Amino acid sequence: MANKIVPKKTPMRERPAKERRKGYDEVPYGYNDQEAIAEAKRCLQCKKPTCIPGCPVEIDIPGFIKFIAEGDFEGAIKRLKERNVLPAVCGRVCPQEDQCEKLCVLAKKYEPVAIGRLERFAADREASAGEASIPQIPPPTGKKVAVIGAGPGGLTVAGDLVMLGHGIKIFEALHKPGGVLVYGIPEFRLPKAIIEREVDYLLKCGVKLYLDFVVGKTATIDQLLQEFDAVYIGTGAGLPWFMNIPGENLNGVYSANEYLTRANLMKAYLFPQYDTPIVRGKRVAVIGGGNVAMDCARTALRLGADEVRIVYRRSLKEMPARAEEIHHAEEEGIVFEYLTLPLQYVGDEYSWVKEMECIRMKLGEPDASGRRRPVPIEGSNFITAVDTVVCAIGQSPNPLIPQTTPDLKIGKWGNIEIDAKTNKTSKKGCWAGGDVVRGGATVILAMGDARIAARSMHEYLKTGVW
Amino acid sequence: MYKILKREKIVPNIHLLVIESDAIHRNAQAGEFVVVRADEYGERIPLNLVDWNDTSISIIFLEIGTSTRKLAALNAGDELATLVGPLGKPTELTKDKNVLCIGGCYGIGAILPVIRAFKKNGNRVITAIEARSEFMLYWQDRLKEHSDEFFEITRDGTRGIKGHANDFLNDYLKRERIDLVYVQGCTYLTYLCSETTRPFGIRTLVGLNPIMVDATGMCGVCRVIVNGETKFGCVDGPEFDGHQVDWQNLLSRRKIYLKEEVYSLSFYECEKYG
């Protein structure tokens, strides 16, 4: 590499914080051709790339970047899609800083190559150029696979297996495909048109999609197994947690899932054009410190709140949200109340939440997660006015399938137990992955699980050996 | 899209929809519900399954807000944007007992599959339906077919027993032995009947109708306090022991969006009729 190393990532232009507080348009603009090529040229094209092992779906990272550096954008997207059916999504929501970019050689001395931004660029570039090219699909194997849940995991399994000639049918409970990508992640972080585009690509590859179908109710897994040779369970973490403190069932107290589903899937931000309403609170408290909490807080702001606070029981250092999300939230004026724990919510005479009692915390010894355990500071209680509370403290796997599939082994958190090497469940012909196995994790980990499962499923479909 | 085979106004403001079904009927059981969305802008609302066969399912609803107004405007040949189910836990059926089933409003239709299932299970079924006036009662023949005793109650006395369902319930329980009371209808009816049976110590199952969105356990808006614990109406219910429900909380949670509902309806009417 003859060129001198550029120490910093090519910056990505963003909508100004003041402007975006009011709208649902995506915050970063993405690279243009010149910026992308400049950034791609920062890649050293290592002979033994250290970045690839950091990617749960093992994208040929230097490979696709080389195409961009040479201005061959079509080559770049083709290389990406060999390993990832959702590049426009992953380029936006993957925690690259903890995965591929963390392992980039440049990161030892400088900023790593902006792999995520380049991935996003390649996908968006293809979309803006028109129709995506459909790869050659091998002749049908005659095997049929049911994929439960059209979230990132289900879409990945479908993409991998359809390319191997298997017949795929995805069953989705909601009226739109995408899972958490459509009900959870807001428009300003992941425009819904992108998911539509990526799902559309899979459908053109021959994947069948059955919406409004709740496996466990509309049909059980055993009923599906009468028709299909294999089943993948990717039903996600669909059971919200509450803190079990007084006042949580007052009006105005939401789970993050409800708040985001109303705003995103049901488009309540466009009420009354769309029929689903949402409370447009003026003083909003979001409980929790993950990406979901950031999404809720930024949504509340866009719904017209005067003040939005993130209430988190530990400190910034322990916060699980991505640095970029925290940064965007701060820029937009979200207030962070660290080391604070809600104790109860108090309602008015109409059972609407009006106040929240909290206690300040300090950090004690590390707990099982390795993070320092927050301990209440006695006597530090205080009361603060709120009119909307969003509880974003996590969720557990959706119980509908475990409840209706007696021979599926379930862990103590309601998660489906699997063999980590193959993602096989205890039930013959059934694989599982993503949040239904992990509890609340990330899009890309769900996709990584799906990739492992797809490999094992293909083997089983070929040989019939469980 | 889901094709409507028939839409019929049964009594003023109460409609029956018969919708083509390719999957829902297969696993449907008494006490379960479906979620429907009238069009691409619509809200997801839960409605009781009142009947089904090999090709269709039926629901009954009270025309009251935007979503139900939209449903009421549909006709045979039109399509629904969303139809999903069956959802919820089926009715906990007893065997060889004396069961008194009460239905009011849309609940008159909603008790049909339940009394049918109770009857099939060898129970003695006493059915009572309630309305404000004679012209609001419906489906007497269909309900009688599966009932050992059948009562009609009207508040104005234009037909059958004059009074409220709970007055009838109180009188009946004083003179007859009943093992289980089952109630479907508005929250007020289920509440009143539960309070009436409480002093008698008779188990009372009520079909509740909290607000729902996904109705698969994912969002938690339908939470109901039962025996001091938070339950989800969609996956733990929608039927609960009426003596354990926190009615005050349920009644207030039903009103979360009252203001928006009124606004939405006037918006819809302005858009539609100018």
XYZ file of C-alpha atoms in Angstrom, chain A residues 173-175 183 210-214 217-220 223 238-240 242 248-251 253-255 257-258 261-262 266 271-279 351-352 398 400, chain B residues 2 22-23 27 32 37 40-44 66 70 82-88 211 213-214 216-219 221 223 225 230 232 235 248-249 252-253 256-257 260 263-264 267:
86
model
C -47.381 -13.022 12.967
C -47.605 -9.321 12.130
C -48.999 -7.710 9.010
C -41.917 -2.725 14.785
C -47.248 -15.857 4.765
C -48.257 -12.845 6.892
C -50.792 -12.774 9.760
C -49.885 -16.306 10.792
C -49.105 -16.945 14.463
C -51.906 -20.644 17.434
C -52.840 -20.582 13.723
C -50.844 -23.798 13.401
C -48.558 -25.558 15.840
C -48.786 -29.273 12.322
C -41.596 -10.757 22.314
C -42.484 -10.503 25.990
C -41.703 -7.157 27.588
C -41.724 -4.542 33.717
C -46.745 0.396 36.484
C -50.261 -0.242 35.198
C -51.259 3.430 35.337
C -52.290 5.071 32.089
C -46.876 3.879 31.373
C -45.719 1.958 28.312
C -43.477 -0.964 27.579
C -42.355 -2.673 22.708
C -45.761 -1.033 22.801
C -44.813 -0.689 17.836
C -47.409 2.070 17.919
C -48.688 1.316 13.258
C -52.239 9.969 13.647
C -55.016 10.742 12.688
C -54.136 9.838 9.058
C -53.280 6.471 10.609
C -55.856 5.285 13.135
C -53.539 4.047 15.891
C -53.003 6.675 18.592
C -50.057 7.222 20.934
C -49.746 9.455 23.978
C -55.309 6.963 36.942
C -52.851 8.799 34.689
C -42.213 -14.915 23.270
C -46.468 -18.901 22.329
C -59.028 -11.348 3.380
C -57.751 -20.475 4.829
C -56.162 -21.282 8.185
C -57.379 -24.577 15.241
C -60.635 -17.324 21.240
C -57.434 -4.242 10.582
C -53.783 -0.037 5.509
C -54.316 2.919 7.859
C -56.305 0.921 10.372
C -55.755 -0.023 13.948
C -55.379 -3.646 14.995
C -63.208 4.650 13.696
C -64.673 1.222 8.886
C -55.387 -7.932 8.362
C -57.031 -10.991 9.818
C -55.030 -13.089 12.243
C -55.891 -15.767 14.760
C -57.118 -17.697 16.525
C -55.597 -15.849 19.488
C -55.879 -16.064 23.251
C -56.903 -2.597 24.345
C -51.996 -4.042 19.438
C -50.106 -7.144 18.322
C -49.386 -12.088 20.684
C -47.843 -11.059 24.021
C -45.334 -8.687 22.500
C -46.490 -5.194 23.473
C -50.817 -2.841 26.441
C -52.215 -5.888 30.885
C -54.270 -7.102 37.171
C -50.054 -8.371 36.046
C -51.524 -10.067 29.530
C -51.872 -14.555 25.870
C -60.963 -0.156 38.543
C -57.635 -0.543 36.739
C -59.369 3.162 33.483
C -56.999 1.395 31.065
C -56.429 5.549 27.746
C -57.187 6.805 24.243
C -57.861 10.326 20.567
C -60.805 12.941 17.533
C -60.053 10.077 15.159
C -61.448 13.131 11.418
